[in-house]
Structures are given as structure tokens and as C-alpha cells.
mmCIF file of C-alpha atoms in Angstrom:
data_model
loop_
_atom_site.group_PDB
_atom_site.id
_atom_site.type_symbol
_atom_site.label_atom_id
_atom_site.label_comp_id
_atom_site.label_asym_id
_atom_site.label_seq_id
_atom_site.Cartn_x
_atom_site.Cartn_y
_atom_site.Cartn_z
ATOM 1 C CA UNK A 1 0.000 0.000 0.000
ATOM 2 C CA UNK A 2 1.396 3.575 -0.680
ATOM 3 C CA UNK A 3 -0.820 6.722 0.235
ATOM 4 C CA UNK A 4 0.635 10.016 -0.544
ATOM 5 C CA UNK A 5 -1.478 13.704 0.001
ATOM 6 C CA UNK A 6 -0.789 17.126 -0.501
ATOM 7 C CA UNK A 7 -3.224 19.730 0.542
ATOM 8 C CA UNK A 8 -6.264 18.715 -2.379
ATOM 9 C CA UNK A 9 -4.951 15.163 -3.659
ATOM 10 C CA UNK A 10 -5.332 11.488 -1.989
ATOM 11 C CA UNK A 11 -3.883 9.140 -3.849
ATOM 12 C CA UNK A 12 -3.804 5.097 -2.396
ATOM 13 C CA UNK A 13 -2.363 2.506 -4.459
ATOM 14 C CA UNK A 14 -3.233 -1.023 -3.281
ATOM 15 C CA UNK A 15 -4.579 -2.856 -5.782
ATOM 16 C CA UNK A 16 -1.948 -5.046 -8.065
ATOM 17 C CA UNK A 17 -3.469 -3.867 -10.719
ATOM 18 C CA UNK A 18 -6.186 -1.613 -12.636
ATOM 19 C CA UNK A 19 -8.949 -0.216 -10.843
ATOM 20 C CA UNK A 20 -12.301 -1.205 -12.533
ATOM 21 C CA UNK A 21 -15.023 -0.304 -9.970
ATOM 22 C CA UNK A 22 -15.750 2.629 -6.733
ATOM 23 C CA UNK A 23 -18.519 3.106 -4.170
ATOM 24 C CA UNK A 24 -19.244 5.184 -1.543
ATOM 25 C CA UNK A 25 -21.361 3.212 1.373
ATOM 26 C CA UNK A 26 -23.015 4.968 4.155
ATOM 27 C CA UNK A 27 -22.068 3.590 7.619
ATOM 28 C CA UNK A 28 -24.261 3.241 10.710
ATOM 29 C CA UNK A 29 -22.417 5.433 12.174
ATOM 30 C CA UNK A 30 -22.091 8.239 9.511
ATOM 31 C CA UNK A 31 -18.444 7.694 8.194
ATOM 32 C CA UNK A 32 -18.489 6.897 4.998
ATOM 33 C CA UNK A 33 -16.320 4.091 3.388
ATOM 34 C CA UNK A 34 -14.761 3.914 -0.400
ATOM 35 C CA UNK A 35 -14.629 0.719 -1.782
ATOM 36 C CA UNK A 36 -12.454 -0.080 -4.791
ATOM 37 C CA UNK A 37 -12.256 -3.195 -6.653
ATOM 38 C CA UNK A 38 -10.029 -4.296 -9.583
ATOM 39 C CA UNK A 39 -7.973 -6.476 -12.084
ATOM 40 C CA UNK A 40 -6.795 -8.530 -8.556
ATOM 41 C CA UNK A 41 -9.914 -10.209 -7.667
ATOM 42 C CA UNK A 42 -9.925 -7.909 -4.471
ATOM 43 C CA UNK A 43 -12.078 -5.272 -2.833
ATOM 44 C CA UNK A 44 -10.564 -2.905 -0.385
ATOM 45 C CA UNK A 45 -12.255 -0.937 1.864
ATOM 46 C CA UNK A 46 -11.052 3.024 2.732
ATOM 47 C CA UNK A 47 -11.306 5.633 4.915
ATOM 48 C CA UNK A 48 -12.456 8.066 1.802
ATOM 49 C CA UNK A 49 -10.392 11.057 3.636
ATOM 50 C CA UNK A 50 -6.934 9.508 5.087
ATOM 51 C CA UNK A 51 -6.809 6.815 2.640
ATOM 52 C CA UNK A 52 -6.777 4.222 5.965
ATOM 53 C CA UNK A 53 -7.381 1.034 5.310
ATOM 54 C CA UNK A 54 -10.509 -0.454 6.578
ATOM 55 C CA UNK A 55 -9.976 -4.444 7.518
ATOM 56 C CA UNK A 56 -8.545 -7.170 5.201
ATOM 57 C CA UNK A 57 -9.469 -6.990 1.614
ATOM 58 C CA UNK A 58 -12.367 -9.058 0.271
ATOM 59 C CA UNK A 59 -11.550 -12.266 -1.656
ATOM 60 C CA UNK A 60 -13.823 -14.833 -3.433
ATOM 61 C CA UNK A 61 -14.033 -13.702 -6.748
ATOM 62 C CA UNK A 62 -11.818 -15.600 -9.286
ATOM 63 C CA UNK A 63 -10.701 -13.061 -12.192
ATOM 64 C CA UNK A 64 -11.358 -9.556 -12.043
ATOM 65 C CA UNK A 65 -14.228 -7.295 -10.475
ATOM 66 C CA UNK A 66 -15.758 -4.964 -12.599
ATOM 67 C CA UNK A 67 -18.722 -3.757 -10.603
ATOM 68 C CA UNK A 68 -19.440 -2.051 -6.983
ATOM 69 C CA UNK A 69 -22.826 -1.366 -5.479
ATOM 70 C CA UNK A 70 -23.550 -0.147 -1.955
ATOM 71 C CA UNK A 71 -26.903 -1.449 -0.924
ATOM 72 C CA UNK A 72 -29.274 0.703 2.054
ATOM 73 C CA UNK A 73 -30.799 -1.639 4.902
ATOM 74 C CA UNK A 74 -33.497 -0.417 7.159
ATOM 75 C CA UNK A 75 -31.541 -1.979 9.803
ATOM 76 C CA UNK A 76 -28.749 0.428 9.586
ATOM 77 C CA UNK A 77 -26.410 -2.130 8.691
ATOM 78 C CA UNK A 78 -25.023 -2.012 4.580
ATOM 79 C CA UNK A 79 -24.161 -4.522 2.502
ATOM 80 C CA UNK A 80 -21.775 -4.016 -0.404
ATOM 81 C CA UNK A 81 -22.595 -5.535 -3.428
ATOM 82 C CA UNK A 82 -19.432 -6.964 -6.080
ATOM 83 C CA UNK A 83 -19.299 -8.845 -9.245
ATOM 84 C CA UNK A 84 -17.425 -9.776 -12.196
ATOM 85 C CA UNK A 85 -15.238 -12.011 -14.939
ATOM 86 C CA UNK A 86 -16.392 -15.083 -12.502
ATOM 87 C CA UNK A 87 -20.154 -14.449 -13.107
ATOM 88 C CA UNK A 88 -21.058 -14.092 -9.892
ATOM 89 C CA UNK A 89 -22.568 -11.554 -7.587
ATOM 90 C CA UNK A 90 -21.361 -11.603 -3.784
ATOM 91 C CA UNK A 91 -22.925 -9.765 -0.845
ATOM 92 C CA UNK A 92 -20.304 -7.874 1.580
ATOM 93 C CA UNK A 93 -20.646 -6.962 5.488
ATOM 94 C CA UNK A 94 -18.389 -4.123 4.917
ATOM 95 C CA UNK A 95 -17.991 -3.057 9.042
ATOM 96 C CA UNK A 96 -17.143 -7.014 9.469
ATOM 97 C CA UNK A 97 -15.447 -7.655 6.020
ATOM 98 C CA UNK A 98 -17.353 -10.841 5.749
ATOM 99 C CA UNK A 99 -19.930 -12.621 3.393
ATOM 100 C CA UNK A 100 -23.354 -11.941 3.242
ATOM 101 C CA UNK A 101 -24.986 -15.522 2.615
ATOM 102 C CA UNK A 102 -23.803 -17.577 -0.644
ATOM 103 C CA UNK A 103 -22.719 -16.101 -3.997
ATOM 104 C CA UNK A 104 -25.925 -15.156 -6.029
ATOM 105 C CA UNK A 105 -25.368 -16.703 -9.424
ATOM 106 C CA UNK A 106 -27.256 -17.292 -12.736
ATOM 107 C CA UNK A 107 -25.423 -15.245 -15.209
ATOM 108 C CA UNK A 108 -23.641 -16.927 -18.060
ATOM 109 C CA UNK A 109 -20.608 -15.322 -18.024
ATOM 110 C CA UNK A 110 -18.920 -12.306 -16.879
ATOM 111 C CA UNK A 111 -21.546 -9.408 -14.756
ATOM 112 C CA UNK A 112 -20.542 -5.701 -16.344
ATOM 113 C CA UNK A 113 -22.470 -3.738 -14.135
ATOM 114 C CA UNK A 114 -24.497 -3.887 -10.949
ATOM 115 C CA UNK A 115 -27.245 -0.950 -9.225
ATOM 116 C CA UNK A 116 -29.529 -0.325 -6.779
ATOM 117 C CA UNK A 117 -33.045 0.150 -7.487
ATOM 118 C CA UNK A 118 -36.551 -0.130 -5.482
ATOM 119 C CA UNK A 119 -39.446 -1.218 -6.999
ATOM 120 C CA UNK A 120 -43.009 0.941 -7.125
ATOM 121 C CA UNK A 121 -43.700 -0.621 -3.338
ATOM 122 C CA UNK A 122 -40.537 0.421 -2.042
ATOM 123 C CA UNK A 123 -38.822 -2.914 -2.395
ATOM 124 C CA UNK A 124 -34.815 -2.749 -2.632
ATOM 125 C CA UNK A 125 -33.968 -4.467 -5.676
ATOM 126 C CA UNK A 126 -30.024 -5.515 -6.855
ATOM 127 C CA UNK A 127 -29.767 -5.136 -10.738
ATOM 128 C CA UNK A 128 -26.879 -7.182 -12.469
ATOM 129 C CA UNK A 129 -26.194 -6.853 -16.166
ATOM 130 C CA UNK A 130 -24.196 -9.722 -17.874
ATOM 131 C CA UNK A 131 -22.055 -10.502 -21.449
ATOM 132 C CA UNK A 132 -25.353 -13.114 -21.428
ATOM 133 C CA UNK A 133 -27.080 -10.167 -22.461
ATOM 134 C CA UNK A 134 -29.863 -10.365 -19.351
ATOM 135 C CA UNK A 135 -30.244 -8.125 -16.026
ATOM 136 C CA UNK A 136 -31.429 -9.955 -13.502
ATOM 137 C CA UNK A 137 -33.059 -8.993 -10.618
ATOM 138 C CA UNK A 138 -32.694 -9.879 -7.135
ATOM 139 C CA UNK A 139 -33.867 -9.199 -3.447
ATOM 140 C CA UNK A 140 -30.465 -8.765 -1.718
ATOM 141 C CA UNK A 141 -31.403 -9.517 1.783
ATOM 142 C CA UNK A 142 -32.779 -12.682 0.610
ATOM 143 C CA UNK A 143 -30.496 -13.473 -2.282
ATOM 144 C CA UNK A 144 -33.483 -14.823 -4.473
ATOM 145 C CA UNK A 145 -34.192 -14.003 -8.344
ATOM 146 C CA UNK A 146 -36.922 -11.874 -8.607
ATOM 147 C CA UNK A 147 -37.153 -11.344 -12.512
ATOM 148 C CA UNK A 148 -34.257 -11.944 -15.868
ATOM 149 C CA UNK A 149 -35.152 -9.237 -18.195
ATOM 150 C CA UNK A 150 -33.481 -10.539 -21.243
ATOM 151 C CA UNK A 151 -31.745 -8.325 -23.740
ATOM 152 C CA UNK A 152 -31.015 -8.142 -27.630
ATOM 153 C CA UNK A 153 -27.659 -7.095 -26.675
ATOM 154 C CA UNK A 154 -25.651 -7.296 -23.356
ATOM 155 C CA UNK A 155 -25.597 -4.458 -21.430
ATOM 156 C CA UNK A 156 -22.712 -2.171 -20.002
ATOM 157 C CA UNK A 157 -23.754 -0.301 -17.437
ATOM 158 C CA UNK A 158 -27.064 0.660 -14.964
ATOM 159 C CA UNK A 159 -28.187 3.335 -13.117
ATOM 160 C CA UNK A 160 -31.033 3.087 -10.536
ATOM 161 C CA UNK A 161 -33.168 6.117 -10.215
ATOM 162 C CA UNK A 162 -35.662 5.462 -7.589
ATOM 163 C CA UNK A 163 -37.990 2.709 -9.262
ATOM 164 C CA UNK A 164 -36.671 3.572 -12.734
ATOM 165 C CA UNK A 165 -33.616 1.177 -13.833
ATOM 166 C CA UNK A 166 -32.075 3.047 -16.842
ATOM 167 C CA UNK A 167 -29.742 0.428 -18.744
ATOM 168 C CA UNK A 168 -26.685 1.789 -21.183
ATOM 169 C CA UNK A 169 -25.644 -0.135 -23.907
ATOM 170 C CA UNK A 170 -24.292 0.045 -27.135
ATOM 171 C CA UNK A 171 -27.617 1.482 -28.564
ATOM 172 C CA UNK A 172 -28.363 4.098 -26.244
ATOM 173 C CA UNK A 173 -30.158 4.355 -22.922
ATOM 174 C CA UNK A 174 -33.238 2.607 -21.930
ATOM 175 C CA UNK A 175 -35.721 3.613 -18.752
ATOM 176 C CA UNK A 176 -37.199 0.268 -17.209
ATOM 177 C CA UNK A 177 -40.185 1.258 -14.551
ATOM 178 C CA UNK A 178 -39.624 -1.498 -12.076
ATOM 179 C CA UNK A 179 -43.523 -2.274 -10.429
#
């Protein structure tokens, strides 16, 4: 790990290699904590303003990780939210480091892009997009499939805007009202 500063630059280097994926998760207790993923299989968790790391790093994934999601619980405790090149999608206690249940798979292939939605009812929903050209849709507390919404042509990157899921691809942008 290296972390240098000067009075309006951080700048960590940790990761062995390219950094593919950031986000910002909201803590119980108000600090937030950056988490950075990348071409090493590993997430590491950061103290956004002294570059401090937070715990181990993550491991599980085999290949890279290309996608970051920090997911709200009306608990107060958040989950993090990772995938990539090994197809799966794994659930993070970030203030514990550890596992949230089993790896939530189903994708054939790599997962490009992850987000946080909520359907019409106020339901938190985890959006995956894959090279399999669906986004699938799960509950993230429970780690079930809720719906595949399959594409013409694979997606590479989501945004969730309240109960909207807007989906980029190499076509444009399309707005998906979740019910």
C-alpha cells in the first residue's frame, strides 16, 4: 500500500493492478467508506479522507471485479454488493469484512455492471447486467431471483433512479419502470 497527500490530492495505491469499480457506502455510524475493486480479484475498503485502510481486503471472486454497489438496509447495517469475470454476484458486510450468505449466481458469463433500485412498493432491488445479455433482478437480503429481463444485446452499465432502472448499452439508454 502507498498513500501520498498534498493539501487537495489522496492518492492510495493497493490494488496489483487496474482499478475497474468505486462506491461510496453509508455507515451506521455516519463515516463513509470507499470501496475499490479491480484487475486482482480484491475489494478494499477506505477511509475516503486519510486513505486508511478499513480491515482485510475481500476475496472470493476468481478473475477480475468490474462492478461495486452499496446497498441501504433499514436496519442500519449495509451490505456491499461486487461482481465480475467469474459471473457471480457476492454480498459484503463491509464493518465485518465478511460474506453476506452464498454467492448469487445465474449469469452466463462475466456481470458488467451492478445498481440499486426499489421497486413501485418500495422494495430494494439488486440489478446485475451480464455478457449473457440479461439483467437480472434480485432481493439482496434474501439473495433470491426476482425477474431476468433478457436483452437483444448485453448491457454495459445501470443506473437506478428510484424505481426507474435506466440500462446503457451500445444502442443508447433505456428507462425500465420497475412495479
Amino acid at each position: 500500500e502507498q498513500i501520498s497527500t498534498d493539501d487537495s490530492v489522496l492518492t492510495i495505491i493497493a490494488h496489483s493492478g487496474p482499478v475497474r469499480a468505486l462506491a461510496v457506502i453509508a455507515t451506521s455510524t455516519g463515516d463513509p467508506l470507499l470501496a475499490s475493486a479491480g484487475d486482482d480479484g480484491t475489494i478494499r475498503l477506505w477511509n475516503p479522507h486519510t486513505g486508511t485502510p478499513h480491515g482485510h481486503p475481500l476475496t472470493g471472486h476468481t478473475g477480475w471485479v468490474s462492478a461495486l454497489a452499496a446497498i441501504g438496509d433499514s436496519t442500519g447495517e449495509p451490505l456491499l454488493a461486487s461482481a465480475g469475470k467469474d459471473g457471480t454476484i457476492r454480498l459484503w458486510n463491509p464493518r465485518t469484512g465478511t460474506a453476506h450468505g452464498h454467492p448469487l449466481t445465474g449469469h452466463d458469463g462475466p456481470v458488467s455492471a451492478l445498481a440499486v433500485t426499489t421497486t413501485s412498493t418500495g422494495d430494494t432491488l439488486l440489478a446485475s447486467a451480464g455478457t449473457d445479455r440479461t439483467i437480472r433482478l434480485w432481493n439482496p437480503h434474501t439473495g433470491t431471483i426476482v425477474e431476468v429481463l433478457r436483452r437483444r444485446i448485453a448491457p454495459a452499465t445501470l443506473l437506478g433512479n428510484g424505481s426507474r432502472l435506466v440500462i446503457g448499452d451500445s444502442e443508447g439508454l433505456t428507462t425500465i419502470e420497475l412495479n
